[in-house]
């Protein structure tokens, strides 16, 4: 009995450290790193040793406050925790589908550099061996046109660990994916879609994270039947009208890119917004909202634009329609200041708003500089059909369920469900109406697909609890189809990258990458 109790306490302690300390720490530390780091570059030349010290300080600074909060939550979890049993591992079982991908990413140098590896390594070495501000690696003496704060973060890790930049980027990607899945699981559990200790929680989390192009395997079958199947190509999974880079979420995030961290930031922002919509506005939720926005600005401004459009407008409309939950009942939005001050205190709210505004303006300068140097700009799209067809092709499986959930929502008064639905509707607009440099609207669709998938599973939750047996059976079949298509597609992506890694012939001497033959 005593042994079981100690084991249960140890598991709760581990879960508390991961959920309440390490997971928030990732985003908050990165926000401190990019904000303070960019400010320093405006004041003086910054060499790699300063970046290293800044990274260490950014990680250490939030730990005391997060640990204090985690200690309180650990005590509450111990008081309410049931006995530890075999069901605890059920949500983790579906996540094993990622293990082969992660292993391949860490084991195959070819996979690590398959997407613009020379460009990323060039920026990292620029920061390692020269003081920042960063030069354009293709035009010496010219300002950088790429999101180099991401490379500053990687460069600091390279200096600390001594590992090769592509390997460091791969480890960061894996950590970011696991972090995003953990935040997503908390959202799904909070919405009541799946229970905490259930296989369904793991299955839904994987399906939602990989929601883009869920029909990919069906496209494979169609091309096989009509004779147009091509070996070792991700593009054969696309429906007509889809942007070529929307073949798979894993195909985008499992490479040398900051998109993985940006997607995690979007999920963090959504998680914090849901807490506010439920009436649980707290200081950590506000800090996470700002942190997610700042990191997205520094690493993927496209995702930051999405956060800026979806979260504030989603919360505003949700508050006006259904009000925010409160311990004493429903509380209409009214004036944001009055609502926020009643939750976190007026002094904290003022400090949060002021600091968020200053840091945002600072990093917006960084974004504008990059856009100006690259002669790129944001404008209204002249081809609305492209945006519409891209969204339909990439999210077709979830669109009918999203429409069904919109009908259900008319009879329900749940602020968090309303936020998901309103946010999804608002999220569609930038992907259709805005023309981004390099057709980067497709990056918005990765985040949009996550919201549509959550909405779809909310509809399936209602159908699974229906009093009509035929409806329940149809909902079960639909869930099974989604899971089969999702997991089969991930397996296909793994096989594709294994093959591509064998095709790449290159050398890396610690300073630059040389591609041999037809590899590049």
Short mmCIF file of C-alpha atoms in Angstrom, two decimals:
data_model
loop_
_atom_site.label_atom_id
_atom_site.label_comp_id
_atom_site.label_asym_id
_atom_site.label_seq_id
_atom_site.Cartn_x
_atom_site.Cartn_y
_atom_site.Cartn_z
CA UNK A 1 0.00 0.00 0.00
CA UNK A 2 2.80 2.39 0.97
CA UNK A 3 4.71 1.49 -2.23
CA UNK A 4 1.67 2.25 -4.41
CA UNK A 5 1.17 5.56 -2.63
CA UNK A 6 4.80 6.60 -3.16
CA UNK A 7 4.59 5.57 -6.82
CA UNK A 8 1.41 7.61 -7.28
CA UNK A 9 2.99 10.66 -5.62
CA UNK A 10 6.10 10.33 -7.80
CA UNK A 11 3.98 10.19 -10.96
CA UNK A 12 1.92 13.24 -9.92
CA UNK A 13 5.14 15.11 -9.13
CA UNK A 14 6.60 14.23 -12.54
CA UNK A 15 3.40 15.27 -14.31
CA UNK A 16 3.33 18.56 -12.40
CA UNK A 17 6.95 19.36 -13.29
CA UNK A 18 6.36 18.62 -16.98
CA UNK A 19 2.93 20.26 -17.33
CA UNK A 20 3.31 23.25 -15.00
CA UNK A 21 7.03 24.04 -15.21
CA UNK A 22 8.81 22.69 -18.27
CA UNK A 23 6.03 23.14 -20.82
CA UNK A 24 5.26 26.81 -20.00
CA UNK A 25 8.98 27.44 -19.53
CA UNK A 26 9.73 26.61 -23.17
CA UNK A 27 7.56 29.43 -24.54
CA UNK A 28 8.24 31.98 -21.80
CA UNK A 29 12.03 31.49 -21.95
CA UNK A 30 12.01 31.83 -25.73
CA UNK A 31 9.98 35.04 -25.47
CA UNK A 32 12.52 36.51 -23.05
CA UNK A 33 15.40 35.37 -25.25
CA UNK A 34 14.14 36.92 -28.49
CA UNK A 35 12.88 40.16 -26.91
CA UNK A 36 15.93 40.98 -24.80
CA UNK A 37 18.26 39.60 -27.47
CA UNK A 38 16.91 41.82 -30.21
CA UNK A 39 17.01 44.86 -27.90
CA UNK A 40 20.69 44.17 -27.19
CA UNK A 41 21.49 44.05 -30.90
CA UNK A 42 20.08 47.57 -31.22
CA UNK A 43 22.38 48.83 -28.46
CA UNK A 44 25.66 47.03 -29.18
CA UNK A 45 27.30 44.19 -31.13
CA UNK A 46 26.28 40.86 -29.60
CA UNK A 47 28.61 37.88 -29.87
CA UNK A 48 27.80 34.22 -29.28
CA UNK A 49 28.84 34.27 -25.61
CA UNK A 50 26.26 36.95 -24.85
CA UNK A 51 23.62 34.88 -26.67
CA UNK A 52 24.58 31.88 -24.51
CA UNK A 53 24.36 33.88 -21.28
CA UNK A 54 21.04 35.33 -22.39
CA UNK A 55 19.63 31.88 -23.13
CA UNK A 56 20.72 30.58 -19.71
CA UNK A 57 19.24 33.63 -18.00
CA UNK A 58 15.99 33.35 -19.97
CA UNK A 59 15.59 29.74 -18.85
CA UNK A 60 16.48 30.34 -15.20
CA UNK A 61 14.50 33.55 -14.62
CA UNK A 62 10.92 32.12 -14.87
CA UNK A 63 11.66 28.91 -12.94
CA UNK A 64 11.06 30.26 -9.39
CA UNK A 65 7.58 31.61 -10.21
CA UNK A 66 6.60 28.55 -12.24
CA UNK A 67 7.89 26.25 -9.49
CA UNK A 68 5.93 28.13 -6.83
CA UNK A 69 2.73 27.78 -8.85
CA UNK A 70 3.51 24.13 -9.61
CA UNK A 71 3.97 23.37 -5.91
CA UNK A 72 0.48 24.64 -5.18
CA UNK A 73 -1.01 22.63 -8.04
CA UNK A 74 0.90 19.51 -7.00
CA UNK A 75 -0.66 19.66 -3.54
CA UNK A 76 -4.11 20.01 -5.10
CA UNK A 77 -3.48 17.08 -7.46
CA UNK A 78 -2.28 14.86 -4.64
CA UNK A 79 -5.46 15.63 -2.70
CA UNK A 80 -7.70 14.75 -5.66
CA UNK A 81 -5.63 12.08 -7.41
CA UNK A 82 -6.95 8.58 -7.66
CA UNK A 83 -4.81 5.49 -7.52
CA UNK A 84 -2.24 5.00 -10.27
CA UNK A 85 -3.29 2.19 -12.62
CA UNK A 86 -2.69 0.84 -16.12
CA UNK A 87 -5.09 3.35 -17.69
CA UNK A 88 -2.53 6.10 -17.09
CA UNK A 89 -0.46 4.91 -20.05
CA UNK A 90 -3.37 4.75 -22.51
CA UNK A 91 -3.10 8.35 -23.84
CA UNK A 92 0.60 7.80 -24.58
CA UNK A 93 0.16 4.71 -26.75
CA UNK A 94 -0.97 6.55 -29.93
CA UNK A 95 2.00 8.90 -29.59
CA UNK A 96 4.29 5.97 -30.37
CA UNK A 97 3.39 6.52 -34.04
CA UNK A 98 5.84 9.46 -33.92
CA UNK A 99 8.72 7.38 -32.54
CA UNK A 100 9.95 6.10 -35.95
CA UNK A 101 9.83 9.64 -37.35
CA UNK A 102 11.75 11.02 -34.39
CA UNK A 103 14.34 8.25 -34.63
CA UNK A 104 14.80 8.86 -38.35
CA UNK A 105 15.14 12.59 -37.76
CA UNK A 106 17.89 12.09 -35.19
CA UNK A 107 19.63 9.20 -36.96
CA UNK A 108 19.66 10.44 -40.57
CA UNK A 109 21.76 13.57 -41.26
CA UNK A 110 20.19 13.68 -44.72
CA UNK A 111 16.74 14.23 -43.23
CA UNK A 112 18.11 16.95 -40.95
CA UNK A 113 19.27 19.11 -43.86
CA UNK A 114 16.75 18.12 -46.52
CA UNK A 115 14.94 21.48 -46.44
CA UNK A 116 17.22 24.51 -46.98
CA UNK A 117 19.89 23.11 -44.67
CA UNK A 118 22.60 25.25 -46.25
CA UNK A 119 20.62 28.44 -45.64
CA UNK A 120 19.94 27.67 -41.98
CA UNK A 121 23.46 26.47 -41.24
CA UNK A 122 24.79 29.61 -42.92
CA UNK A 123 22.84 31.90 -40.60
CA UNK A 124 23.82 29.86 -37.52
CA UNK A 125 27.52 30.05 -38.40
CA UNK A 126 27.14 33.76 -39.09
CA UNK A 127 25.96 34.21 -35.49
CA UNK A 128 28.53 31.77 -34.08
CA UNK A 129 31.54 33.52 -35.55
CA UNK A 130 30.48 37.14 -36.07
CA UNK A 131 28.84 39.71 -33.78
CA UNK A 132 25.13 40.31 -34.35
CA UNK A 133 23.34 42.13 -36.12
CA UNK A 134 23.33 39.42 -38.74
CA UNK A 135 24.37 39.84 -42.36
CA UNK A 136 22.52 38.34 -45.28
CA UNK A 137 24.41 35.09 -45.90
CA UNK A 138 23.97 35.45 -49.67
CA UNK A 139 25.01 39.14 -49.86
CA UNK A 140 27.80 40.07 -47.46
CA UNK A 141 27.31 43.42 -45.79
CA UNK A 142 23.56 43.47 -46.45
CA UNK A 143 20.98 43.04 -43.63
CA UNK A 144 19.44 39.63 -43.01
CA UNK A 145 16.12 38.92 -44.72
CA UNK A 146 15.34 35.77 -42.74
CA UNK A 147 14.01 35.19 -39.20
CA UNK A 148 17.52 35.13 -37.73
CA UNK A 149 16.42 35.23 -34.07
CA UNK A 150 15.49 31.57 -34.53
CA UNK A 151 19.05 30.94 -35.69
CA UNK A 152 20.42 32.90 -32.71
CA UNK A 153 18.55 30.50 -30.43
CA UNK A 154 19.97 27.49 -32.28
CA UNK A 155 23.45 29.01 -32.33
CA UNK A 156 23.38 29.41 -28.53
CA UNK A 157 22.39 25.74 -28.18
CA UNK A 158 25.14 24.70 -30.60
CA UNK A 159 27.71 26.63 -28.57
CA UNK A 160 26.48 25.07 -25.31
CA UNK A 161 26.24 21.48 -26.55
CA UNK A 162 28.93 21.35 -29.21
CA UNK A 163 26.52 19.44 -31.46
CA UNK A 164 26.07 20.04 -35.18
CA UNK A 165 23.43 22.69 -36.03
CA UNK A 166 21.18 20.29 -38.02
CA UNK A 167 21.08 17.87 -35.08
CA UNK A 168 20.30 20.67 -32.62
CA UNK A 169 17.46 21.85 -34.87
CA UNK A 170 16.09 18.29 -35.00
CA UNK A 171 16.10 17.95 -31.22
CA UNK A 172 14.36 21.34 -30.89
CA UNK A 173 11.72 20.21 -33.39
CA UNK A 174 11.01 17.04 -31.44
CA UNK A 175 10.75 18.92 -28.15
CA UNK A 176 8.40 21.45 -29.79
CA UNK A 177 6.18 18.70 -31.24
CA UNK A 178 5.90 16.96 -27.85
CA UNK A 179 5.16 20.31 -26.19
CA UNK A 180 2.46 21.10 -28.76
CA UNK A 181 0.88 17.68 -28.27
CA UNK A 182 0.81 18.20 -24.49
CA UNK A 183 -0.87 21.61 -24.79
CA UNK A 184 -3.30 20.16 -27.31
CA UNK A 185 -4.18 17.24 -25.04
CA UNK A 186 -5.05 19.72 -22.27
CA UNK A 187 -7.34 21.61 -24.68
CA UNK A 188 -9.08 18.40 -25.78
CA UNK A 189 -9.51 17.20 -22.21
CA UNK A 190 -10.77 20.62 -21.10
CA UNK A 191 -13.43 20.58 -23.82
CA UNK A 192 -14.64 17.19 -22.64
CA UNK A 193 -13.86 15.49 -25.97
CA UNK A 194 -11.86 12.76 -24.24
CA UNK A 195 -11.18 11.73 -20.65
CA UNK A 196 -7.76 12.18 -19.03
CA UNK A 197 -6.81 8.50 -18.72
CA UNK A 198 -8.16 7.22 -22.01
CA UNK A 199 -6.90 5.93 -25.32
CA UNK A 200 -9.30 8.35 -27.01
CA UNK A 201 -7.33 11.32 -25.65
CA UNK A 202 -4.15 10.18 -27.36
CA UNK A 203 -5.92 9.30 -30.61
CA UNK A 204 -7.72 12.64 -30.86
CA UNK A 205 -4.57 14.59 -29.97
CA UNK A 206 -2.59 12.97 -32.79
CA UNK A 207 -5.47 13.41 -35.26
CA UNK A 208 -5.91 17.10 -34.43
CA UNK A 209 -2.20 17.90 -34.59
CA UNK A 210 -1.95 16.21 -38.00
CA UNK A 211 -5.31 17.52 -39.24
CA UNK A 212 -4.00 19.10 -42.45
CA UNK A 213 -4.75 17.01 -45.53
CA UNK A 214 -6.43 14.21 -43.57
CA UNK A 215 -7.64 12.78 -46.89
CA UNK A 216 -4.06 12.20 -48.04
CA UNK A 217 -4.25 8.41 -47.92
CA UNK A 218 -7.49 8.43 -49.90
CA UNK A 219 -5.67 10.48 -52.56
CA UNK A 220 -2.97 7.82 -52.62
CA UNK A 221 -5.56 5.10 -53.22
CA UNK A 222 -7.22 7.15 -55.96
CA UNK A 223 -3.91 7.66 -57.77
CA UNK A 224 -3.10 4.00 -57.43
CA UNK A 225 -6.41 3.04 -59.04
CA UNK A 226 -6.11 5.52 -61.93
CA UNK A 227 -2.46 4.61 -62.60
CA UNK A 228 -0.94 8.00 -61.71
CA UNK A 229 0.85 6.81 -58.55
CA UNK A 230 4.45 8.02 -58.25
CA UNK A 231 6.91 6.38 -55.93
CA UNK A 232 8.33 8.33 -53.01
CA UNK A 233 6.43 11.59 -53.44
CA UNK A 234 4.38 13.45 -50.86
CA UNK A 235 2.56 15.47 -53.51
CA UNK A 236 0.57 12.43 -54.62
CA UNK A 237 -1.39 12.74 -51.37
CA UNK A 238 -2.83 16.12 -52.33
CA UNK A 239 -6.35 16.75 -53.53
CA UNK A 240 -6.72 19.04 -56.53
CA UNK A 241 -6.45 22.67 -55.47
CA UNK A 242 -4.22 22.12 -52.44
CA UNK A 243 -1.01 24.12 -52.11
CA UNK A 244 1.95 21.80 -52.72
CA UNK A 245 3.40 22.28 -49.23
CA UNK A 246 0.20 21.16 -47.51
CA UNK A 247 0.83 17.48 -48.12
CA UNK A 248 1.38 16.71 -44.42
CA UNK A 249 1.90 18.47 -41.13
CA UNK A 250 4.80 16.16 -40.30
CA UNK A 251 6.31 16.80 -43.71
CA UNK A 252 6.54 20.48 -42.78
CA UNK A 253 7.57 20.40 -39.15
CA UNK A 254 10.09 17.54 -39.29
CA UNK A 255 12.75 19.59 -41.04
CA UNK A 256 15.18 22.45 -40.46
CA UNK A 257 12.56 25.13 -39.83
CA UNK A 258 10.96 27.16 -37.07
CA UNK A 259 7.44 26.18 -38.11
CA UNK A 260 7.26 23.51 -35.40
CA UNK A 261 7.87 26.04 -32.64
CA UNK A 262 5.45 28.46 -34.28
CA UNK A 263 2.67 25.83 -34.33
CA UNK A 264 3.33 25.16 -30.65
CA UNK A 265 2.98 28.90 -30.00
CA UNK A 266 -0.38 28.92 -31.78
CA UNK A 267 -1.61 26.02 -29.64
CA UNK A 268 -0.35 27.77 -26.49
CA UNK A 269 -2.20 30.94 -27.50
CA UNK A 270 -5.37 28.93 -28.09
CA UNK A 271 -5.00 27.20 -24.72
CA UNK A 272 -4.59 30.54 -22.92
CA UNK A 273 -7.55 32.06 -24.80
CA UNK A 274 -9.74 29.12 -23.76
CA UNK A 275 -8.80 29.67 -20.12
CA UNK A 276 -9.87 33.31 -20.46
CA UNK A 277 -13.10 32.31 -22.23
CA UNK A 278 -13.93 29.93 -19.39
CA UNK A 279 -13.57 32.80 -16.95
CA UNK A 280 -10.23 31.47 -15.68
CA UNK A 281 -8.17 34.50 -16.61
CA UNK A 282 -4.98 34.33 -14.57
CA UNK A 283 -1.51 35.79 -14.69
CA UNK A 284 0.05 32.76 -16.30
CA UNK A 285 -2.56 32.73 -19.08
CA UNK A 286 -1.76 36.36 -19.89
CA UNK A 287 1.98 35.72 -19.77
CA UNK A 288 1.62 32.73 -22.08
CA UNK A 289 -0.51 34.73 -24.52
CA UNK A 290 2.15 37.42 -24.82
CA UNK A 291 4.99 34.87 -24.94
CA UNK A 292 3.35 32.88 -27.73
CA UNK A 293 2.76 36.06 -29.74
CA UNK A 294 6.35 37.30 -29.30
CA UNK A 295 7.97 33.98 -30.19
CA UNK A 296 5.75 33.64 -33.25
CA UNK A 297 6.74 37.18 -34.30
CA UNK A 298 10.41 36.28 -34.01
CA UNK A 299 10.26 32.80 -35.56
CA UNK A 300 7.28 32.82 -37.96
CA UNK A 301 5.56 36.22 -38.38
CA UNK A 302 2.86 34.53 -40.49
CA UNK A 303 1.67 32.57 -37.45
CA UNK A 304 1.88 35.72 -35.32
CA UNK A 305 -0.48 37.40 -37.80
CA UNK A 306 -2.84 34.46 -37.39
CA UNK A 307 -2.71 34.72 -33.58
CA UNK A 308 -3.36 38.46 -33.76
CA UNK A 309 -6.46 37.93 -35.89
CA UNK A 310 -7.91 34.84 -34.23
CA UNK A 311 -7.37 35.24 -30.49
CA UNK A 312 -8.45 38.88 -29.79
CA UNK A 313 -11.38 38.83 -32.23
CA UNK A 314 -12.41 35.34 -31.14
CA UNK A 315 -12.44 36.40 -27.49
CA UNK A 316 -14.20 39.67 -28.22
CA UNK A 317 -17.04 38.07 -30.20
CA UNK A 318 -17.32 35.19 -27.74
CA UNK A 319 -17.58 37.60 -24.84
CA UNK A 320 -20.27 39.62 -26.56
CA UNK A 321 -22.30 36.55 -27.55
CA UNK A 322 -22.21 34.31 -24.50
CA UNK A 323 -20.15 36.07 -21.85
CA UNK A 324 -17.20 34.63 -19.96
CA UNK A 325 -17.65 32.10 -17.19
CA UNK A 326 -17.25 33.31 -13.63
CA UNK A 327 -17.28 31.63 -10.24
CA UNK A 328 -20.45 33.57 -9.44
CA UNK A 329 -22.20 32.87 -12.74
CA UNK A 330 -22.03 34.43 -16.19
CA UNK A 331 -20.14 37.64 -16.62
CA UNK A 332 -20.67 39.73 -19.74
CA UNK A 333 -17.53 41.01 -21.37
CA UNK A 334 -18.27 44.66 -20.79
CA UNK A 335 -15.05 46.64 -20.57
CA UNK A 336 -11.93 44.46 -20.83
CA UNK A 337 -10.15 46.43 -18.13
CA UNK A 338 -12.89 45.84 -15.57
CA UNK A 339 -13.03 42.14 -16.33
CA UNK A 340 -9.26 41.65 -16.35
CA UNK A 341 -8.63 43.74 -13.25
CA UNK A 342 -11.19 41.71 -11.31
CA UNK A 343 -9.29 38.55 -12.18
CA UNK A 344 -5.59 39.40 -11.96
CA UNK A 345 -5.46 42.82 -10.33
CA UNK A 346 -5.32 46.21 -12.01
CA UNK A 347 -1.59 46.74 -11.37
CA UNK A 348 -0.64 43.41 -12.95
CA UNK A 349 -2.97 44.04 -15.88
CA UNK A 350 -1.43 47.48 -16.47
CA UNK A 351 2.09 46.06 -16.28
CA UNK A 352 1.18 43.20 -18.63
CA UNK A 353 -0.40 45.50 -21.21
CA UNK A 354 2.50 47.97 -21.09
CA UNK A 355 5.23 45.34 -21.33
CA UNK A 356 3.39 43.45 -24.07
CA UNK A 357 3.00 46.64 -26.12
CA UNK A 358 6.67 47.64 -25.76
CA UNK A 359 8.04 44.20 -26.64
CA UNK A 360 5.58 43.85 -29.52
CA UNK A 361 6.64 47.16 -31.05
CA UNK A 362 10.27 46.13 -30.63
CA UNK A 363 9.83 42.87 -32.52
CA UNK A 364 7.51 44.44 -35.08
CA UNK A 365 10.47 46.60 -36.02
CA UNK A 366 12.47 43.41 -36.59
CA UNK A 367 9.69 41.97 -38.78
CA UNK A 368 9.31 45.17 -40.81
CA UNK A 369 13.07 45.31 -41.36
CA UNK A 370 13.11 41.76 -42.71
CA UNK A 371 10.12 42.43 -44.96
CA UNK A 372 11.69 45.63 -46.25
CA UNK A 373 15.06 44.03 -46.91
CA UNK A 374 13.41 41.21 -48.78
CA UNK A 375 11.17 43.55 -50.81
CA UNK A 376 8.17 41.56 -49.70
CA UNK A 377 4.86 42.86 -48.46
CA UNK A 378 1.36 41.85 -47.40
CA UNK A 379 -1.55 42.73 -49.68
CA UNK A 380 -5.09 41.65 -50.43
CA UNK A 381 -5.29 38.54 -52.56
CA UNK A 382 -6.27 38.93 -56.19
CA UNK A 383 -7.05 35.22 -56.47
CA UNK A 384 -9.70 34.31 -53.90
CA UNK A 385 -10.36 30.99 -55.62
CA UNK A 386 -6.83 29.88 -54.76
CA UNK A 387 -7.34 30.48 -51.02
CA UNK A 388 -10.75 28.83 -50.99
CA UNK A 389 -9.65 25.76 -52.96
CA UNK A 390 -6.54 25.44 -50.75
CA UNK A 391 -8.60 25.44 -47.55
CA UNK A 392 -11.20 23.02 -48.95
CA UNK A 393 -8.58 20.58 -50.23
CA UNK A 394 -6.53 20.71 -47.02
CA UNK A 395 -9.40 20.45 -44.53
CA UNK A 396 -12.13 18.66 -46.51
CA UNK A 397 -12.58 15.85 -44.00
CA UNK A 398 -13.35 18.24 -41.14
CA UNK A 399 -15.40 20.89 -42.95
CA UNK A 400 -18.74 18.97 -42.79
CA UNK A 401 -18.19 18.28 -39.08
CA UNK A 402 -17.33 21.96 -38.55
CA UNK A 403 -20.60 22.96 -40.23
CA UNK A 404 -22.47 20.47 -38.05
CA UNK A 405 -20.88 21.85 -34.90
CA UNK A 406 -21.90 25.36 -35.96
CA UNK A 407 -25.51 24.16 -35.98
CA UNK A 408 -25.14 22.50 -32.58
CA UNK A 409 -23.62 25.64 -31.09
CA UNK A 410 -26.83 27.59 -31.69
CA UNK A 411 -28.44 25.49 -28.95
CA UNK A 412 -25.49 25.59 -26.55
CA UNK A 413 -24.01 28.34 -24.39
CA UNK A 414 -20.42 27.19 -23.80
CA UNK A 415 -17.88 30.04 -24.03
CA UNK A 416 -14.92 27.78 -24.84
CA UNK A 417 -16.80 25.93 -27.59
CA UNK A 418 -18.00 29.25 -28.96
CA UNK A 419 -14.40 30.51 -29.00
CA UNK A 420 -13.31 27.52 -31.09
CA UNK A 421 -16.15 28.05 -33.54
CA UNK A 422 -15.87 31.84 -33.82
CA UNK A 423 -12.09 31.60 -33.98
CA UNK A 424 -12.31 29.08 -36.82
CA UNK A 425 -14.60 31.33 -38.82
CA UNK A 426 -12.33 34.32 -38.26
CA UNK A 427 -9.29 32.17 -39.08
CA UNK A 428 -10.57 31.37 -42.56
CA UNK A 429 -10.45 35.02 -43.61
CA UNK A 430 -6.68 35.67 -43.70
CA UNK A 431 -6.00 32.46 -45.64
CA UNK A 432 -8.50 33.56 -48.29
CA UNK A 433 -8.22 37.35 -48.34
CA UNK A 434 -4.54 38.04 -47.64
CA UNK A 435 -1.69 37.53 -50.10
CA UNK A 436 1.49 36.78 -48.15
CA UNK A 437 5.05 36.71 -49.51
CA UNK A 438 6.06 33.36 -51.09
CA UNK A 439 2.41 32.20 -50.91
CA UNK A 440 2.79 31.71 -47.16
CA UNK A 441 -0.96 31.51 -46.66
CA UNK A 442 -0.47 27.77 -46.51
CA UNK A 443 1.21 28.18 -43.10
CA UNK A 444 -2.03 29.66 -41.79
CA UNK A 445 -3.87 26.55 -42.94
CA UNK A 446 -1.83 24.35 -40.59
CA UNK A 447 -3.23 26.34 -37.66
CA UNK A 448 -6.71 26.62 -39.20
CA UNK A 449 -6.85 22.84 -39.62
CA UNK A 450 -6.18 22.38 -35.90
CA UNK A 451 -9.17 24.57 -35.01
CA UNK A 452 -11.45 22.90 -37.57
CA UNK A 453 -10.44 19.47 -36.28
CA UNK A 454 -11.20 20.44 -32.66
CA UNK A 455 -14.58 21.74 -33.82
CA UNK A 456 -15.17 18.50 -35.71
CA UNK A 457 -14.45 16.36 -32.66
CA UNK A 458 -16.78 18.53 -30.58
CA UNK A 459 -19.52 17.63 -33.06
CA UNK A 460 -18.56 13.95 -32.91
CA UNK A 461 -18.72 14.09 -29.09
CA UNK A 462 -22.36 15.16 -29.33
CA UNK A 463 -23.13 12.48 -31.90
CA UNK A 464 -21.45 9.77 -29.80
CA UNK A 465 -23.76 10.71 -26.91
CA UNK A 466 -26.86 10.76 -29.10
CA UNK A 467 -29.93 8.78 -28.12
CA UNK A 468 -30.18 7.46 -31.68
CA UNK A 469 -28.23 4.20 -32.11
CA UNK A 470 -27.68 4.74 -35.85
CA UNK A 471 -26.19 8.18 -35.17
CA UNK A 472 -23.84 6.74 -32.55
CA UNK A 473 -22.67 4.02 -34.93
CA UNK A 474 -22.07 6.56 -37.70
CA UNK A 475 -20.04 8.72 -35.31
CA UNK A 476 -17.92 5.74 -34.24
CA UNK A 477 -17.26 4.82 -37.86
CA UNK A 478 -16.28 8.42 -38.63
CA UNK A 479 -13.86 8.52 -35.68
CA UNK A 480 -12.32 5.22 -36.74
CA UNK A 481 -11.91 6.47 -40.32
CA UNK A 482 -10.18 9.65 -39.14
CA UNK A 483 -7.77 7.71 -36.94
CA UNK A 484 -6.93 5.16 -39.65
CA UNK A 485 -6.32 7.86 -42.26
CA UNK A 486 -4.18 9.91 -39.86
CA UNK A 487 -1.96 7.08 -38.70
CA UNK A 488 -1.56 5.60 -42.19
CA UNK A 489 -0.48 8.99 -43.51
CA UNK A 490 2.14 9.42 -40.78
CA UNK A 491 3.54 5.98 -41.64
CA UNK A 492 3.72 6.96 -45.33
CA UNK A 493 5.59 10.18 -44.49
CA UNK A 494 8.12 8.16 -42.48
CA UNK A 495 8.72 5.82 -45.43
CA UNK A 496 9.10 8.80 -47.76
CA UNK A 497 11.76 10.48 -45.63
CA UNK A 498 13.69 7.24 -45.21
CA UNK A 499 13.93 6.98 -48.99
CA UNK A 500 14.84 10.65 -49.49
CA UNK A 501 17.60 10.43 -46.89
CA UNK A 502 19.29 7.70 -48.93
CA UNK A 503 19.22 9.93 -52.03
CA UNK A 504 21.11 12.81 -50.42
CA UNK A 505 24.88 12.76 -50.82
CA UNK A 506 26.60 15.57 -48.95
CA UNK A 507 29.47 16.49 -46.71
CA UNK A 508 29.48 18.75 -43.66
CA UNK A 509 32.86 19.83 -42.26
CA UNK A 510 31.54 21.93 -39.40
CA UNK A 511 31.56 25.14 -41.40
CA UNK A 512 29.48 24.50 -44.49
CA UNK A 513 27.54 21.85 -46.42
CA UNK A 514 28.75 20.48 -49.74
CA UNK A 515 26.16 18.70 -51.89
CA UNK A 516 27.41 16.07 -54.31
CA UNK A 517 25.92 14.79 -57.54
CA UNK A 518 22.23 15.53 -58.03
CA UNK A 519 21.40 15.86 -54.33
CA UNK A 520 20.71 19.59 -54.46
#
